[in-house]
Short mmCIF file of C-alpha atoms in Angstrom, two decimals:
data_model
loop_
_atom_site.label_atom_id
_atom_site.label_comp_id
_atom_site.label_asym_id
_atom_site.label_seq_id
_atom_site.Cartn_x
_atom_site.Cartn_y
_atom_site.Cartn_z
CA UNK K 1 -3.48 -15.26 -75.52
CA UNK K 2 -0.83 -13.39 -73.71
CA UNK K 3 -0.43 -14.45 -70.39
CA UNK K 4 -1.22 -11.31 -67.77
CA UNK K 5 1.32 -10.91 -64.82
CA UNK K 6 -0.12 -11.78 -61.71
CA UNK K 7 -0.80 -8.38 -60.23
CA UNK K 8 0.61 -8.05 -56.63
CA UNK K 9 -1.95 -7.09 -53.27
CA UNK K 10 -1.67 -3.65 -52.41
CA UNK K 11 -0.02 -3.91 -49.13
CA UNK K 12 0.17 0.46 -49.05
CA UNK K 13 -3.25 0.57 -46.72
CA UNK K 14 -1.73 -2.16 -44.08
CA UNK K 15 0.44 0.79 -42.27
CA UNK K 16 -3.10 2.75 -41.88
CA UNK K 17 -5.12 0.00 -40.42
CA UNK K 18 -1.94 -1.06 -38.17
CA UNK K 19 -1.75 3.36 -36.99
CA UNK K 20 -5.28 2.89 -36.47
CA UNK K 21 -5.22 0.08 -33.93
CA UNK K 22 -2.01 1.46 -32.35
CA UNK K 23 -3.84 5.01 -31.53
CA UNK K 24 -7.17 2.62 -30.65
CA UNK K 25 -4.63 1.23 -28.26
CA UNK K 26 -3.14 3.90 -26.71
CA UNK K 27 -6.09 5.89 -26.37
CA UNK K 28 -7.85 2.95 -24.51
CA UNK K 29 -5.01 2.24 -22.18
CA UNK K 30 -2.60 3.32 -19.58
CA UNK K 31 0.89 3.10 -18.58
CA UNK K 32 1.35 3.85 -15.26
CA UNK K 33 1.08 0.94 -12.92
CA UNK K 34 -2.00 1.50 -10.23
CA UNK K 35 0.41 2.10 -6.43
CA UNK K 36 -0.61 2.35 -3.43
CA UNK K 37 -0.49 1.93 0.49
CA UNK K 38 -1.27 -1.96 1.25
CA UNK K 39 -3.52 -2.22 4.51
CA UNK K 40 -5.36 -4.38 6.51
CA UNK K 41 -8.14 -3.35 8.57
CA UNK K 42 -8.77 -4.46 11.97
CA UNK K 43 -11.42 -7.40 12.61
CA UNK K 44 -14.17 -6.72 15.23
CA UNK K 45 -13.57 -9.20 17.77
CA UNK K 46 -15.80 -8.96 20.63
CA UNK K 47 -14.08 -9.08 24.27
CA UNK K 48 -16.06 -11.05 26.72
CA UNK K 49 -16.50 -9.01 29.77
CA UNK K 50 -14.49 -11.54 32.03
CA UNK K 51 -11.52 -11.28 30.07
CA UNK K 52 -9.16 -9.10 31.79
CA UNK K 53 -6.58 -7.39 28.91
CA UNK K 54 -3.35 -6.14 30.17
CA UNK K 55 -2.88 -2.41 30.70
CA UNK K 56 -1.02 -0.25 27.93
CA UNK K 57 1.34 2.22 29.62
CA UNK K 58 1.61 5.29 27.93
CA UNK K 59 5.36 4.82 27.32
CA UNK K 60 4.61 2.53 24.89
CA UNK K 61 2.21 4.12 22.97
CA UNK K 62 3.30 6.90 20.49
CA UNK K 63 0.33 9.42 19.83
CA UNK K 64 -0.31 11.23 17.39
CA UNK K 65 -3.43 13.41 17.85
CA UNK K 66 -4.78 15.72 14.11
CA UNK K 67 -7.33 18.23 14.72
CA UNK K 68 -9.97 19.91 11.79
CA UNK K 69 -7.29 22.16 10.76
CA UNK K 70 -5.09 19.39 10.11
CA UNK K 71 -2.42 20.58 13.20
CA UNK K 72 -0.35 17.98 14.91
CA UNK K 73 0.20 17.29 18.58
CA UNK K 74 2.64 14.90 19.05
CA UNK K 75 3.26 13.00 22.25
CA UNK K 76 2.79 16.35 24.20
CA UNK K 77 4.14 18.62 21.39
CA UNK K 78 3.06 20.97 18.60
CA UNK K 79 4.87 20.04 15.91
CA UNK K 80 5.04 20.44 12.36
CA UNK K 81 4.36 17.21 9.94
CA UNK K 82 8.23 17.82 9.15
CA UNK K 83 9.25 16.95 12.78
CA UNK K 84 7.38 13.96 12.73
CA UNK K 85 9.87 11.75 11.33
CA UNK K 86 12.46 12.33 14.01
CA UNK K 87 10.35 12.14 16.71
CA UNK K 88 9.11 8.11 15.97
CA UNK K 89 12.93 7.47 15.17
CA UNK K 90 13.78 8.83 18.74
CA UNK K 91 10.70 6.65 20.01
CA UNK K 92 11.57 3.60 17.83
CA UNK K 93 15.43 3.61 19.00
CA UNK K 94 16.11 5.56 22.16
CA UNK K 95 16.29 2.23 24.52
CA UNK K 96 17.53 0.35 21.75
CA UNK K 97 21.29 1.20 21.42
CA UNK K 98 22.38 3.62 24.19
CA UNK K 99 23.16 2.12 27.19
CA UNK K 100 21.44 5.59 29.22
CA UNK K 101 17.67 4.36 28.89
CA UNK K 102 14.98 7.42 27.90
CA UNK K 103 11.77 6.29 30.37
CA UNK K 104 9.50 8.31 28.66
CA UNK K 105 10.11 5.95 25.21
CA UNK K 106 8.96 2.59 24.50
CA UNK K 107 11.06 -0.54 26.27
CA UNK K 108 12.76 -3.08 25.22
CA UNK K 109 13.41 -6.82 26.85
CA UNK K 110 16.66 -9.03 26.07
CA UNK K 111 15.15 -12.04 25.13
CA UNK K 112 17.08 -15.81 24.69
CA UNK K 113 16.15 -19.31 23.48
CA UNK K 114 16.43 -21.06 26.70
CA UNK K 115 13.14 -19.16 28.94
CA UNK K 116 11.19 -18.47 25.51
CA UNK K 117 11.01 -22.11 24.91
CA UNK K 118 10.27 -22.45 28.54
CA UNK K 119 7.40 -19.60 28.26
CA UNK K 120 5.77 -21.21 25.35
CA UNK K 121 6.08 -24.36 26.86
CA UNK K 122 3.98 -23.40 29.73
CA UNK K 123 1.29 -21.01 27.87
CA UNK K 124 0.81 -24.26 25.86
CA UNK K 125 0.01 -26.17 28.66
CA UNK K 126 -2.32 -23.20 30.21
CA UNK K 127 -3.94 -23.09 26.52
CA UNK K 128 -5.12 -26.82 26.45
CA UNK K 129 -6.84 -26.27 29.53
CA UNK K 130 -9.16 -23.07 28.86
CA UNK K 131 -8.64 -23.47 25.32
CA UNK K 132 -11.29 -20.17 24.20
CA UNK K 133 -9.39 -17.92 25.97
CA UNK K 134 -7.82 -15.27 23.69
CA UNK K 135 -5.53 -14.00 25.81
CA UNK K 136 -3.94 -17.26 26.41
CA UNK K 137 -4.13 -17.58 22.22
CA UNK K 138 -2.37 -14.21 21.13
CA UNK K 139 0.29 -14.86 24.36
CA UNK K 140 0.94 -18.11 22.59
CA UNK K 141 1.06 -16.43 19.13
CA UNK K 142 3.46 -14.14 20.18
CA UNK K 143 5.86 -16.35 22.01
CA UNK K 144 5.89 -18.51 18.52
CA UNK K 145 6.90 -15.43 16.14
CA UNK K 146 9.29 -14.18 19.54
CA UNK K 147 10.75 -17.92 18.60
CA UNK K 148 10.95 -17.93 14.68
CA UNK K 149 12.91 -14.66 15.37
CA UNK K 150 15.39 -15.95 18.03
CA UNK K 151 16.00 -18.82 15.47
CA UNK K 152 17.46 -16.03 13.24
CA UNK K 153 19.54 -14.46 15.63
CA UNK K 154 22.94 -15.91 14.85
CA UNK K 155 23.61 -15.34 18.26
CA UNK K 156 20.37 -16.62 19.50
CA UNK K 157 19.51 -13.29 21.50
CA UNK K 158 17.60 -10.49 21.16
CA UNK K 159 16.20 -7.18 21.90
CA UNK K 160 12.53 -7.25 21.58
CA UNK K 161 10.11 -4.21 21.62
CA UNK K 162 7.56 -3.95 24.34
CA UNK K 163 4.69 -6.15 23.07
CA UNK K 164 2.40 -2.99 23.58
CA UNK K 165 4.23 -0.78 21.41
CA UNK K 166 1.76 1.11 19.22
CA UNK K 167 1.25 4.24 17.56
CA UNK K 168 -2.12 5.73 17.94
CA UNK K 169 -3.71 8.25 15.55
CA UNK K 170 -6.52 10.34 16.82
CA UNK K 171 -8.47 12.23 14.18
CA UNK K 172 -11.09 14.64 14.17
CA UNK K 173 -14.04 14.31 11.50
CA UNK K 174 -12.68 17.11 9.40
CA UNK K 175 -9.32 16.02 9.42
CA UNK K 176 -7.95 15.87 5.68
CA UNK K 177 -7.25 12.59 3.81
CA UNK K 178 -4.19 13.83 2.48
CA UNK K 179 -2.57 14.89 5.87
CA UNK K 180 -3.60 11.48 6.73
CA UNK K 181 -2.32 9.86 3.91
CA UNK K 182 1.13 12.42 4.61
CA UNK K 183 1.38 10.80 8.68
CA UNK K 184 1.07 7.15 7.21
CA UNK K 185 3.62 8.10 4.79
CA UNK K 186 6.08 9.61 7.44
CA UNK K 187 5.33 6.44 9.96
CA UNK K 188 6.17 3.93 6.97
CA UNK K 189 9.59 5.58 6.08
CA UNK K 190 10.75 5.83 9.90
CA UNK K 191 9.57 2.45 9.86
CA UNK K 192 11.16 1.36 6.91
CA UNK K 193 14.58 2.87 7.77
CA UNK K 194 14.65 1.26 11.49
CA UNK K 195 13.93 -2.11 9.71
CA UNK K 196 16.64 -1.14 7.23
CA UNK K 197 19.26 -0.84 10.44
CA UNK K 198 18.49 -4.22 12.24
CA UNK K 199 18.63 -5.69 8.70
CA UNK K 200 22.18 -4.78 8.33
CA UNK K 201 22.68 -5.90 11.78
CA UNK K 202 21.73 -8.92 11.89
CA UNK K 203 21.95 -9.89 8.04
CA UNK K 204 25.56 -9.38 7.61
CA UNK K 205 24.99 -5.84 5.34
CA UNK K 206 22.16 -6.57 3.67
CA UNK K 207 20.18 -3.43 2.99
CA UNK K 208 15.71 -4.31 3.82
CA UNK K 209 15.29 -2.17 0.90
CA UNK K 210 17.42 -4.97 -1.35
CA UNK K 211 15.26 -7.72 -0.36
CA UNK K 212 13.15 -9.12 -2.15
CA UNK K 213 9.52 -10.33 -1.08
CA UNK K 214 9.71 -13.11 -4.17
CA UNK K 215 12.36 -15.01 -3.55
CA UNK K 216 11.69 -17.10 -0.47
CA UNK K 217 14.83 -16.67 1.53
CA UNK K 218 14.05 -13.15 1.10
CA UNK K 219 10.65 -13.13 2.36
CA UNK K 220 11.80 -14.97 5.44
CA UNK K 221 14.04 -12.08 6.10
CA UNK K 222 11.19 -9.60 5.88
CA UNK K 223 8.61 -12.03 8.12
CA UNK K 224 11.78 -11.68 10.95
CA UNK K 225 12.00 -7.67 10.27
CA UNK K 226 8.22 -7.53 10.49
CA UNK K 227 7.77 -9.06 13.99
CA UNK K 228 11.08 -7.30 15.70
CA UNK K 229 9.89 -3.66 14.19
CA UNK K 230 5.87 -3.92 14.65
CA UNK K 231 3.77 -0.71 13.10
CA UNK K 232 0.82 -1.28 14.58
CA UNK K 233 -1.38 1.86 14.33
CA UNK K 234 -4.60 2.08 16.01
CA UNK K 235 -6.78 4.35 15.01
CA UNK K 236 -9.35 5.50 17.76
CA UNK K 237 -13.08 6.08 16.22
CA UNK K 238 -13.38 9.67 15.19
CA UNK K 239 -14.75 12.67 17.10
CA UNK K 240 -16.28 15.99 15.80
CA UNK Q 1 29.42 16.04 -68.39
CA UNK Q 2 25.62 15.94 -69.46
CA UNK Q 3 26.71 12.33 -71.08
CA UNK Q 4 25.29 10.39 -68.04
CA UNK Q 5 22.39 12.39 -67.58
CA UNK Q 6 19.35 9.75 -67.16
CA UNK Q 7 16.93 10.77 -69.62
CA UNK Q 8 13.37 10.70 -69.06
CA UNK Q 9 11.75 12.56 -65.10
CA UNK Q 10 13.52 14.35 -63.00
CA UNK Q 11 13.15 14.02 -59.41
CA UNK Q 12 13.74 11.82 -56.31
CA UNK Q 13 13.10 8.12 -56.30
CA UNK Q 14 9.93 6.93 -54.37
CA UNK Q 15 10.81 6.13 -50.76
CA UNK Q 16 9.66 2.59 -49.98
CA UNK Q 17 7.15 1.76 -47.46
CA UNK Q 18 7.06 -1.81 -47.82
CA UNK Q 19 8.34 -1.36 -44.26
CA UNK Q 20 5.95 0.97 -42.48
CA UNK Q 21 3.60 -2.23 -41.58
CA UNK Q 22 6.04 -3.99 -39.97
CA UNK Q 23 7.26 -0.75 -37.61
CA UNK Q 24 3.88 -0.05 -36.46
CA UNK Q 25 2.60 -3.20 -36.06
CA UNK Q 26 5.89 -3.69 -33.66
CA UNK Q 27 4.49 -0.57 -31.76
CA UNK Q 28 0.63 -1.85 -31.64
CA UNK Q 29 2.73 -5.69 -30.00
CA UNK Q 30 4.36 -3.05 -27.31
CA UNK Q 31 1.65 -1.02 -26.63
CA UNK Q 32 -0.74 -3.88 -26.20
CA UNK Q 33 1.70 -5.90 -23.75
CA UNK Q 34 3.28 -3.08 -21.84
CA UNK Q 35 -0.23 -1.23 -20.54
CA UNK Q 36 -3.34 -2.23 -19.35
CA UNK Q 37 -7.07 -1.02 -20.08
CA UNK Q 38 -7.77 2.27 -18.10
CA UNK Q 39 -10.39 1.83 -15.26
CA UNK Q 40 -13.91 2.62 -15.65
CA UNK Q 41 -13.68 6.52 -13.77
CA UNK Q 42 -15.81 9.29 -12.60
CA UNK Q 43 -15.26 11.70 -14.95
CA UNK Q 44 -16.90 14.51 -13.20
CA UNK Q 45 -14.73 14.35 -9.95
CA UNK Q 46 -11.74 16.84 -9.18
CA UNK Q 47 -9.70 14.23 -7.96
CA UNK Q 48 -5.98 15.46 -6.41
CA UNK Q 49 -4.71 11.89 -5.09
CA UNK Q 50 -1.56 12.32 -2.63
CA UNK Q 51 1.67 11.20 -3.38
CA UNK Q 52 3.39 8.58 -1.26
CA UNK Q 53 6.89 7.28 -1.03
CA UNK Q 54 6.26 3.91 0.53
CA UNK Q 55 3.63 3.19 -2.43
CA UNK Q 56 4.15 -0.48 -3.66
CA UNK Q 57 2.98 -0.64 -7.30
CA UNK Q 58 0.44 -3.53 -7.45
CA UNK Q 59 0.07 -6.60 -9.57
CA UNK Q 60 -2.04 -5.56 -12.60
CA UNK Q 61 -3.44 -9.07 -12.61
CA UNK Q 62 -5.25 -9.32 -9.25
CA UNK Q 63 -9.04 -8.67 -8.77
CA UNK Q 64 -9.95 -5.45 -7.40
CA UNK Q 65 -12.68 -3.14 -6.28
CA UNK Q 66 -12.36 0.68 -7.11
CA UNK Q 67 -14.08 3.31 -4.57
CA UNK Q 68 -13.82 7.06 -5.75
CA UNK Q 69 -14.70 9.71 -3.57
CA UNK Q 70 -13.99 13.38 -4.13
CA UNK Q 71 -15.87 17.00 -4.75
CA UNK Q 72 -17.30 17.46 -7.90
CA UNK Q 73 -15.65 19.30 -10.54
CA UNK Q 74 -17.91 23.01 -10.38
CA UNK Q 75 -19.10 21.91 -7.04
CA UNK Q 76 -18.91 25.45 -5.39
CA UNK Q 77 -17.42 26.07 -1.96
CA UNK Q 78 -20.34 24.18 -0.34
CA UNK Q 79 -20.10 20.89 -2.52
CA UNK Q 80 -20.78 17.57 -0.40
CA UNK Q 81 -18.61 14.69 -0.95
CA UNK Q 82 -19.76 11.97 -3.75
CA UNK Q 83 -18.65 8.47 -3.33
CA UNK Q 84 -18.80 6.29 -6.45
CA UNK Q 85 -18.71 2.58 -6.27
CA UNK Q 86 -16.68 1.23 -9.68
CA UNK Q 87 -18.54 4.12 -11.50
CA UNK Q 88 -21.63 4.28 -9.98
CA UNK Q 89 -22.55 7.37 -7.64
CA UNK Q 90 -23.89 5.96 -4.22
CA UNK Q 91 -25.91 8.67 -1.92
CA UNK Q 92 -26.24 6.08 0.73
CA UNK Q 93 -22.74 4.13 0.33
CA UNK Q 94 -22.23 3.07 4.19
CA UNK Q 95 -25.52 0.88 3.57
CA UNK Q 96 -24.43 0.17 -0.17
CA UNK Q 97 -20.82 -1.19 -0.04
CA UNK Q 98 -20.69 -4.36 1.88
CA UNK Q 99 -23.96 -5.72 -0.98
CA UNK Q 100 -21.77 -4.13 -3.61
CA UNK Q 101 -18.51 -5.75 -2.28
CA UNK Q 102 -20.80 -9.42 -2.11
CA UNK Q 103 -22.28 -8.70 -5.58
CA UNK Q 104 -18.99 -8.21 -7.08
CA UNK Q 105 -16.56 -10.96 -6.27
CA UNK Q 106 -15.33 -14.06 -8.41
CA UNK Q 107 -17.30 -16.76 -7.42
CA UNK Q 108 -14.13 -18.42 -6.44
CA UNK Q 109 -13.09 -16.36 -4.60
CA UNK Q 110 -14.36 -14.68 -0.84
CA UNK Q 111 -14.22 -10.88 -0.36
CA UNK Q 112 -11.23 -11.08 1.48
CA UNK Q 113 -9.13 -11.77 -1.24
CA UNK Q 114 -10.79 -8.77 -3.42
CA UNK Q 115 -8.69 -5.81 -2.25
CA UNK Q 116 -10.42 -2.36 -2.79
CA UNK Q 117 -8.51 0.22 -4.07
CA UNK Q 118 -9.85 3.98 -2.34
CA UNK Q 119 -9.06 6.31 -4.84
CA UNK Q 120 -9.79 9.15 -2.08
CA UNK Q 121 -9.49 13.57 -3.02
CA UNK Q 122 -6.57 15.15 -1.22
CA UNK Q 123 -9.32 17.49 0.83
CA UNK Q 124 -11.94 14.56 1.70
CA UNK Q 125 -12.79 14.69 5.32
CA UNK Q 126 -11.71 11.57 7.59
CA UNK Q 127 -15.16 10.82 8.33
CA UNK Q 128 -16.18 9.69 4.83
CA UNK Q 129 -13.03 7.89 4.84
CA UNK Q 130 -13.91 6.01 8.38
CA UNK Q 131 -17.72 5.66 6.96
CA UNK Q 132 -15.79 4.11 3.84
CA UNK Q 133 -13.83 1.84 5.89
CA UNK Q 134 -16.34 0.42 8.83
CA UNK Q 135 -18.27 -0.28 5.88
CA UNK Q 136 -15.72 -2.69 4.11
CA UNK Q 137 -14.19 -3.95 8.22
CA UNK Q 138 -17.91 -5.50 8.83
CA UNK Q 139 -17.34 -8.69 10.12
CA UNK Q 140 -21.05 -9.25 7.31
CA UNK Q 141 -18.61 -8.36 4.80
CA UNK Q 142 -14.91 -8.99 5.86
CA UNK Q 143 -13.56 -6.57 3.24
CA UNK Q 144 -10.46 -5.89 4.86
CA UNK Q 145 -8.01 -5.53 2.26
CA UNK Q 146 -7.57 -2.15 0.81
CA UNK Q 147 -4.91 -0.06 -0.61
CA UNK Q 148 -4.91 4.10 -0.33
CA UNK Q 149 -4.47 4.73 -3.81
CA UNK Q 150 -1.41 7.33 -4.09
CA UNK Q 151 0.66 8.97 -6.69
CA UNK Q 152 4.74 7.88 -6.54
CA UNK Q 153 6.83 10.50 -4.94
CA UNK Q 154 9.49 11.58 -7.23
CA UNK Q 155 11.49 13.50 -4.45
CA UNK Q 156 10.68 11.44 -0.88
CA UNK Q 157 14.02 13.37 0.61
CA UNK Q 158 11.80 16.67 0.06
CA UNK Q 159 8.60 16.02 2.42
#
């Protein structure tokens, strides 16, 4: 008998099944990562009606009020969604640097080691006797991060911001998401680039938008930023 | 000259494409790591989502909740908003969200760690996004992570 050559497989159909779960693939999927705006909405805490807060000034509060047709008023000021920018710079910095201070514009306090450990020394002490009392708990929060960022300083000094400073967004209920989402947008850059200034200030050049929220070292950095260039927006509840 | 003519067919030799497999299945191995499966979407909403240039791009691994709210496509000049939950259309979401947010979490995990992604129309009114949002902030619920879903900016200097 004559001995047959093995015959070899017919590889020739592997490229169409392989095209056929590439195009399954990239029908099914997507590149583009999902981005977006990271926030954290604000808890409902009830406020006993004993509990005295302290007054917010108006200094250091930066409105921002949107009507239905999605115009601004700013501070006191019609202004278009272009101006905005500047405006929370000037707000953000005007007692900051110049030696002239701008009343109208949030203040700021030199603060040192030596009395903060002395403050949160005493709130301690005031805490362990009336220990529900929240004001007594976010005074003592704050002196602690007012602390971790003193450690920083290399000088052990610093200019904080008023402890009130907030901007406030007033909206009406046919105010647009996207103008919305535009405002939030022009707060975080302004934000963002002030952070970006007392990063090179106080971390010998480095640029906040270098660092890195993974490595640890890093991270630290942006904890510090956080606390000496607070965002906090507070959004009233809306109106008609 | 016609000496070393090869007898026999003319013509080119066959190409080989012993090698095709191998190329493709190289493209399947990159297309399979570098995307991820698209979400489960309305596909009858005209959804413009704004851009942003502070947009952080998030971890494709992390549990999330989608909300989609928008006009529908057609919808006329007098369209009302629709809000889907994942892809479900909810009439009556303010009431619906904080048992959908419950039903859907990892059983080891709480809500709070579930962030919910608002995939929100350019032209939606603020008060379906405030309805969205004291929804999710009830203390019941204690949804409070979420992320405005935006586009990336190409050209932040031109806002």
């Amino acid at each position: 008998m004559a001995r047959r050559e093995l015959e070899e497989i017919n590889a020739g159909s592997m490229a169409d099944i392989a095209f056929l779960l590439l195009i399954f693939f990239i029908v099914t999927t997507t590149m583009d990562l999902e981005a977006g705006i990271p926030k954290t909405l604000p808890m409902k805490v009830e406020v006993p009606d004993d509990v005295i807060l302290p007054p917010t000034r108006m200094r250091d509060v930066f409105s921002i009020n949107v009507n239905a047709n999605d115009q601004l008023l700013v501070e006191t000021e019609n202004l278009d969604i272009s101006q905005l920018e500047e405006k929370l710079y000037y707000f953000y910095t005007a007692n900051m640097y110049t030696p002239e201070k701008d009343p109208s514009q949030v203040e700021y306090f030199l603060r040192d080691v030596e009395s903060t450990k002395q403050e949160l020394g005493l709130a301690k002490q005031e805490l362990t006797q009336d220990e529900d009392n929240i004001v007594l708990k976010s005074a003592v929060s704050k002196l602690e991060k007012r602390k971790a960022v003193l450690d920083a300083m290399p000088d052990g000094k610093f200019l904080e911001i008023n402890e009130q400073a907030a901007i406030q967004l007033k909206q009406k209920a046919g105010t647009s998401y996207g103008v919305y989402i535009s405002i939030i947008n022009h707060i975080g850059k302004v934000v963002n680039k002030v952070k970006d200034e007392r990063s090179k200030e106080i971390f010998n050049g480095t640029s906040y938008y270098d660092l890195d929220p993974s490595i640890p070292e890093d991270n630290e950095k942006i904890k510090i930023l956080d606390i000496m260039v607070p965002d906090r927006l507070l959004e009233p509840a809306i109106t008609n | 000259m016609s000496k070393f003519r090869k007898k026999g067919k003319k013509g080119q030799p066959p190409v080989n494409t012993a090698a095709l497999p191998d190329i493709v299945f190289m493209l399947l191995f990159f297309f399979m790591v570098a995307t991820r499966p698209k979400e489960k979407e309305p596909t009858n909403l005209d959804l413009q989502i704004p851009e942003s240039a502070i947009a952080i791009e998030l971890n494709k691994d992390d549990d999330t909740d989608y909300i989609w709210a928008g006009y529908p496509i057609n919808g006329g000049s007098n369209a009302l908003v629709e809000v889907f939950l994942d892809d479900q259309l909810k009439v009556d979401y303010t009431s619906a969200i904080g048992k959908w947010k419950i039903a859907n979490k990892p059983a080891n995990k709480e809500v709070f760690d579930v962030a919910t992604i608002l995939k929100i129309d350019d032209d939606v009114n603020m008060k379906t996004v405030a309805n969205i949002k004291d929804a999710l902030s009830d203390p019941k619920v204690k949804g409070y992570r979420i992320v405005y879903s935006t586009k990336n900016d190409l050209n932040p200097t031109d806002q």
